Coordinates of N, CA and C in Angstrom, one line a residue:
Q417 N -13.2 -21.0 -2.3 CA -12.0 -20.6 -1.5 C -10.8 -20.6 -2.4
V418 N -9.9 -19.7 -2.0 CA -8.6 -19.6 -2.8 C -7.5 -19.9 -1.9
Q419 N -6.5 -20.6 -2.4 CA -5.3 -20.9 -1.7 C -4.2 -19.9 -2.2
L420 N -3.4 -19.4 -1.3 CA -2.4 -18.4 -1.6 C -1.1 -18.8 -1.0
V421 N 0.0 -18.7 -1.8 CA 1.3 -19.1 -1.4 C 2.3 -18.0 -1.7
E422 N 2.9 -17.3 -0.7 CA 3.8 -16.3 -0.9 C 5.2 -16.8 -1.0
S423 N 6.1 -16.1 -1.7 CA 7.5 -16.4 -1.8 C 8.3 -15.1 -2.1
G424 N 9.6 -15.2 -2.0 CA 10.4 -14.1 -2.4 C 11.0 -13.3 -1.2
G425 N 10.6 -13.7 0.0 CA 11.2 -13.0 1.1 C 12.6 -13.3 1.3
G426 N 13.3 -12.6 2.3 CA 14.7 -12.9 2.6 C 15.3 -11.8 3.3
L427 N 16.6 -11.8 3.4 CA 17.4 -10.8 4.1 C 18.1 -9.9 3.1
V428 N 17.9 -8.6 3.4 CA 18.5 -7.6 2.4 C 19.0 -6.4 3.2
Q429 N 20.0 -5.8 2.7 CA 20.5 -4.6 3.4 C 19.6 -3.4 3.1
A430 N 19.6 -2.4 4.0 CA 18.9 -1.2 3.8 C 19.2 -0.6 2.4
G431 N 18.2 -0.1 1.7 CA 18.4 0.4 0.4 C 18.3 -0.6 -0.7
G432 N 18.2 -1.8 -0.3 CA 18.1 -2.9 -1.3 C 16.7 -3.1 -1.8
S433 N 16.5 -4.2 -2.6 CA 15.2 -4.5 -3.2 C 14.9 -6.0 -3.0
L434 N 13.6 -6.2 -3.0 CA 13.0 -7.6 -3.1 C 11.8 -7.6 -3.9
R435 N 11.5 -8.7 -4.4 CA 10.2 -8.9 -5.2 C 9.5 -10.1 -4.6
L436 N 8.3 -9.8 -4.0 CA 7.5 -10.9 -3.4 C 6.5 -11.3 -4.5
S437 N 6.2 -12.6 -4.4 CA 5.2 -13.2 -5.3 C 4.1 -13.9 -4.5
C438 N 2.9 -14.0 -5.0 CA 1.8 -14.7 -4.3 C 1.1 -15.4 -5.4
A439 N 1.2 -16.7 -5.4 CA 0.5 -17.6 -6.3 C -0.8 -18.1 -5.8
A440 N -1.8 -17.9 -6.6 CA -3.2 -18.3 -6.2 C -3.7 -19.5 -6.9
S441 N -4.6 -20.3 -6.2 CA -5.2 -21.4 -6.9 C -6.5 -21.6 -6.2
G442 N -7.4 -22.3 -6.9 CA -8.7 -22.8 -6.3 C -9.9 -21.9 -6.5
R443 N -9.7 -20.7 -7.1 CA -10.8 -19.8 -7.4 C -10.4 -19.0 -8.6
T444 N -11.4 -18.3 -9.2 CA -11.1 -17.4 -10.3 C -10.3 -16.2 -9.8
F445 N -9.0 -16.3 -9.9 CA -8.1 -15.3 -9.4 C -8.4 -13.9 -10.0
S446 N -8.7 -13.9 -11.3 CA -8.8 -12.6 -12.0 C -10.0 -11.8 -11.6
S447 N -10.9 -12.4 -10.9 CA -12.1 -11.7 -10.5 C -12.0 -10.9 -9.2
Y448 N -10.9 -11.1 -8.5 CA -10.9 -10.6 -7.1 C -9.7 -9.7 -6.9
A449 N -10.0 -8.6 -6.2 CA -8.9 -7.7 -5.7 C -8.0 -8.4 -4.8
M450 N -6.8 -8.0 -4.8 CA -5.7 -8.6 -3.9 C -5.0 -7.6 -3.1
G451 N -4.5 -8.0 -2.0 CA -3.7 -7.1 -1.1 C -2.5 -7.7 -0.5
W452 N -1.6 -6.8 -0.1 CA -0.4 -7.2 0.7 C -0.5 -6.6 2.0
F453 N -0.2 -7.3 3.1 CA -0.2 -6.9 4.4 C 1.1 -7.3 5.1
R454 N 1.4 -6.7 6.2 CA 2.6 -7.1 6.9 C 2.4 -7.0 8.4
Q455 N 3.2 -7.8 9.1 CA 3.1 -7.8 10.6 C 4.5 -7.9 11.1
A456 N 4.9 -6.9 11.9 CA 6.3 -6.9 12.5 C 6.1 -7.5 13.9
P457 N 7.2 -8.0 14.5 CA 7.1 -8.6 15.8 C 6.6 -7.5 16.8
G458 N 5.6 -8.0 17.6 CA 5.0 -7.1 18.6 C 4.1 -6.0 18.1
K459 N 3.8 -6.0 16.8 CA 2.9 -5.0 16.3 C 1.7 -5.7 15.6
E460 N 0.7 -4.8 15.4 CA -0.5 -5.3 14.7 C -0.2 -5.4 13.2
R461 N -1.0 -6.3 12.6 CA -0.9 -6.4 11.1 C -1.4 -5.1 10.5
E462 N -0.6 -4.7 9.5 CA -1.0 -3.4 8.8 C -1.1 -3.7 7.3
S463 N -1.9 -2.9 6.6 CA -2.0 -3.0 5.2 C -0.7 -2.3 4.5
V464 N -0.4 -2.8 3.3 CA 0.7 -2.3 2.6 C 0.2 -1.8 1.2
A465 N -0.5 -2.6 0.5 CA -0.9 -2.2 -0.9 C -2.0 -3.1 -1.3
A466 N -2.8 -2.6 -2.2 CA -3.9 -3.4 -2.8 C -4.1 -3.1 -4.3
I467 N -4.6 -4.0 -5.0 CA -4.8 -3.9 -6.4 C -6.2 -4.4 -6.8
S468 N -6.9 -3.7 -7.7 CA -8.2 -4.1 -8.1 C -8.2 -5.4 -8.9
W469 N -9.3 -6.0 -9.2 CA -9.4 -7.2 -9.9 C -8.8 -7.0 -11.3
S470 N -9.0 -5.8 -11.9 CA -8.5 -5.6 -13.2 C -7.0 -5.1 -13.3
G471 N -6.5 -4.7 -12.1 CA -5.2 -4.2 -12.1 C -5.1 -2.7 -12.4
L472 N -6.2 -2.1 -12.7 CA -6.1 -0.7 -13.0 C -6.1 0.2 -11.8
S473 N -6.6 -0.2 -10.7 CA -6.6 0.6 -9.5 C -5.6 0.0 -8.5
K474 N -4.8 0.9 -7.9 CA -3.8 0.5 -6.9 C -3.8 1.4 -5.7
L475 N -3.6 0.9 -4.6 CA -3.6 1.7 -3.3 C -2.4 1.3 -2.5
Y476 N -1.8 2.3 -1.8 CA -0.6 2.1 -1.0 C -0.8 2.9 0.3
V477 N -0.3 2.2 1.3 CA -0.2 3.0 2.6 C 0.9 4.0 2.5
D478 N 0.8 5.1 3.2 CA 1.7 6.2 3.0 C 3.2 5.9 3.1
S479 N 3.5 5.0 4.1 CA 4.9 4.7 4.4 C 5.6 3.9 3.3
V480 N 4.9 3.4 2.3 CA 5.6 2.7 1.2 C 5.4 3.4 -0.2
K481 N 4.6 4.4 -0.2 CA 4.4 5.1 -1.5 C 5.7 5.6 -2.1
G482 N 5.8 5.3 -3.4 CA 7.1 5.7 -4.1 C 8.2 4.7 -4.0
R483 N 8.0 3.7 -3.1 CA 9.1 2.6 -2.9 C 8.5 1.3 -3.3
F484 N 7.3 1.0 -3.1 CA 6.7 -0.3 -3.4 C 5.8 -0.2 -4.6
T485 N 5.7 -1.3 -5.3 CA 4.8 -1.4 -6.4 C 4.0 -2.7 -6.4
I486 N 2.7 -2.7 -6.4 CA 1.9 -3.9 -6.5 C 1.5 -4.1 -8.0
S487 N 1.5 -5.3 -8.4 CA 1.1 -5.6 -9.8 C 0.5 -7.0 -9.7
R488 N -0.2 -7.4 -10.9 CA -0.7 -8.7 -10.9 C -0.6 -9.2 -12.4
D489 N -0.5 -10.5 -12.5 CA -0.6 -11.2 -13.8 C -1.7 -12.2 -13.7
N490 N -2.8 -11.9 -14.3 CA -4.0 -12.8 -14.2 C -3.8 -14.1 -15.0
A491 N -3.0 -14.0 -16.0 CA -2.7 -15.2 -16.7 C -1.9 -16.2 -15.9
K492 N -1.1 -15.7 -15.0 CA -0.3 -16.6 -14.1 C -0.9 -16.8 -12.7
N493 N -2.1 -16.2 -12.5 CA -2.7 -16.2 -11.2 C -1.7 -15.8 -10.1
T494 N -1.0 -14.7 -10.3 CA 0.0 -14.3 -9.4 C -0.1 -12.8 -9.2
V495 N 0.1 -12.4 -7.9 CA 0.2 -11.0 -7.6 C 1.6 -10.7 -7.0
Y496 N 2.2 -9.6 -7.3 CA 3.6 -9.3 -6.9 C 3.6 -8.0 -6.1
L497 N 4.7 -7.9 -5.3 CA 5.0 -6.7 -4.6 C 6.5 -6.4 -4.8
E498 N 6.8 -5.4 -5.6 CA 8.1 -5.0 -5.8 C 8.5 -4.0 -4.8
M499 N 9.5 -4.3 -4.0 CA 9.9 -3.4 -2.9 C 11.3 -2.9 -3.1
N500 N 11.4 -1.6 -3.2 CA 12.7 -0.9 -3.4 C 13.0 0.1 -2.3
S501 N 14.3 0.5 -2.2 CA 14.7 1.4 -1.1 C 14.2 0.9 0.2
L502 N 14.5 -0.4 0.5 CA 14.0 -1.0 1.7 C 14.6 -0.3 3.0
K503 N 13.8 -0.3 4.0 CA 14.3 0.3 5.3 C 14.2 -0.8 6.4
P504 N 14.9 -0.6 7.4 CA 14.8 -1.6 8.5 C 13.4 -1.7 9.1
E505 N 12.7 -0.6 9.0 CA 11.3 -0.6 9.5 C 10.3 -1.4 8.6
D506 N 10.8 -1.8 7.4 CA 10.0 -2.7 6.6 C 10.1 -4.1 7.0
T507 N 10.9 -4.4 7.9 CA 11.1 -5.8 8.4 C 9.8 -6.3 9.0
A508 N 9.3 -7.4 8.5 CA 8.0 -8.0 8.9 C 7.8 -9.3 8.1
V509 N 6.7 -10.0 8.6 CA 6.2 -11.1 7.8 C 5.2 -10.5 6.8
Y510 N 5.3 -10.8 5.6 CA 4.4 -10.2 4.6 C 3.4 -11.3 4.1
Y511 N 2.1 -10.9 4.1 CA 1.1 -11.8 3.7 C 0.3 -11.2 2.5
C512 N -0.1 -12.1 1.6 CA -1.0 -11.7 0.6 C -2.4 -12.2 0.9
A513 N -3.4 -11.5 0.4 CA -4.8 -11.8 0.7 C -5.7 -11.5 -0.4
A514 N -6.8 -12.2 -0.5 CA -7.8 -12.0 -1.5 C -9.1 -11.5 -0.9
E515 N -9.7 -10.6 -1.6 CA -11.0 -10.0 -1.1 C -12.1 -11.1 -1.3
S516 N -13.1 -10.9 -0.4 CA -14.2 -11.9 -0.4 C -15.2 -11.7 -1.5
R517 N -15.3 -10.5 -2.0 CA -16.3 -10.2 -3.1 C -15.6 -9.9 -4.4
P518 N -16.1 -10.4 -5.5 CA -15.5 -10.2 -6.8 C -15.7 -8.8 -7.3
Y519 N -14.9 -8.4 -8.3 CA -15.0 -7.2 -9.1 C -15.0 -5.9 -8.2
T520 N -14.2 -5.8 -7.3 CA -14.1 -4.6 -6.5 C -12.8 -3.8 -6.9
S521 N -12.7 -2.6 -6.5 CA -11.6 -1.8 -6.8 C -10.4 -2.0 -5.9
G522 N -10.6 -2.8 -4.8 CA -9.6 -3.0 -3.9 C -9.6 -2.1 -2.7
S523 N -9.1 -2.5 -1.6 CA -9.1 -1.6 -0.4 C -7.9 -2.0 0.5
L524 N -7.7 -1.2 1.5 CA -6.6 -1.4 2.5 C -7.2 -1.9 3.8
F525 N -8.5 -2.3 3.8 CA -9.1 -2.7 5.0 C -9.1 -4.3 5.1
S526 N -8.4 -4.8 6.1 CA -8.2 -6.2 6.2 C -9.5 -7.0 6.3
A527 N -10.5 -6.3 6.8 CA -11.8 -7.0 7.0 C -12.5 -7.4 5.7
N528 N -12.0 -6.8 4.6 CA -12.6 -7.1 3.3 C -11.9 -8.3 2.7
F529 N -10.9 -8.8 3.3 CA -10.1 -10.0 2.8 C -10.4 -11.2 3.6
H530 N -10.6 -12.3 3.0 CA -11.0 -13.5 3.7 C -10.1 -14.7 3.4
S531 N -9.2 -14.6 2.5 CA -8.3 -15.7 2.2 C -6.9 -15.1 2.3
W532 N -6.0 -15.8 3.1 CA -4.7 -15.4 3.5 C -3.7 -16.4 3.2
G533 N -2.5 -16.0 2.8 CA -1.4 -16.9 2.6 C -0.7 -17.1 4.0
Q534 N 0.4 -17.9 4.0 CA 1.1 -18.3 5.2 C 2.1 -17.3 5.6
G535 N 2.5 -16.4 4.6 CA 3.4 -15.3 4.9 C 4.8 -15.6 4.5
T536 N 5.6 -14.6 4.2 CA 7.0 -14.7 3.9 C 7.8 -13.7 4.6
Q537 N 8.9 -14.0 5.2 CA 9.6 -13.1 6.1 C 10.5 -12.2 5.3
V538 N 10.5 -10.9 5.6 CA 11.4 -9.9 5.0 C 12.1 -9.3 6.1
T539 N 13.4 -9.3 6.0 CA 14.3 -8.7 7.0 C 15.2 -7.8 6.4
V540 N 15.2 -6.5 6.8 CA 16.1 -5.5 6.3 C 17.1 -5.1 7.3
S541 N 18.3 -5.3 7.1 CA 19.4 -4.9 8.0 C 19.9 -3.5 7.8
S542 N 20.3 -2.9 8.8 CA 20.8 -1.5 8.7 C 22.3 -1.4 8.5

């Protein structure tokens, strides 16, 4: 099992930027694809981005393409989500998650992920 702790959330004005971090421990981090998800009040959780175990493959939901960048540093057991040009509709609790099977290319399907962090709040004001 892997433990995940997100950080970096906060309040930012529309057009601003934030960088989320997710620190992992308890399992071989570098062997597993990682993902970022978000859940806004009253809405279902949705995928945001995913990155393969190697970092070579990245996936994004259409609404964040060109604005968000997912990356990972396997030496630091950390995955990042760089968020630029933030919009009020990006307001949500953001969660990182680890896939259950090793050495995959990553996906945007939450069912593939079995370890979740506690989330970090991102609020974008208009």
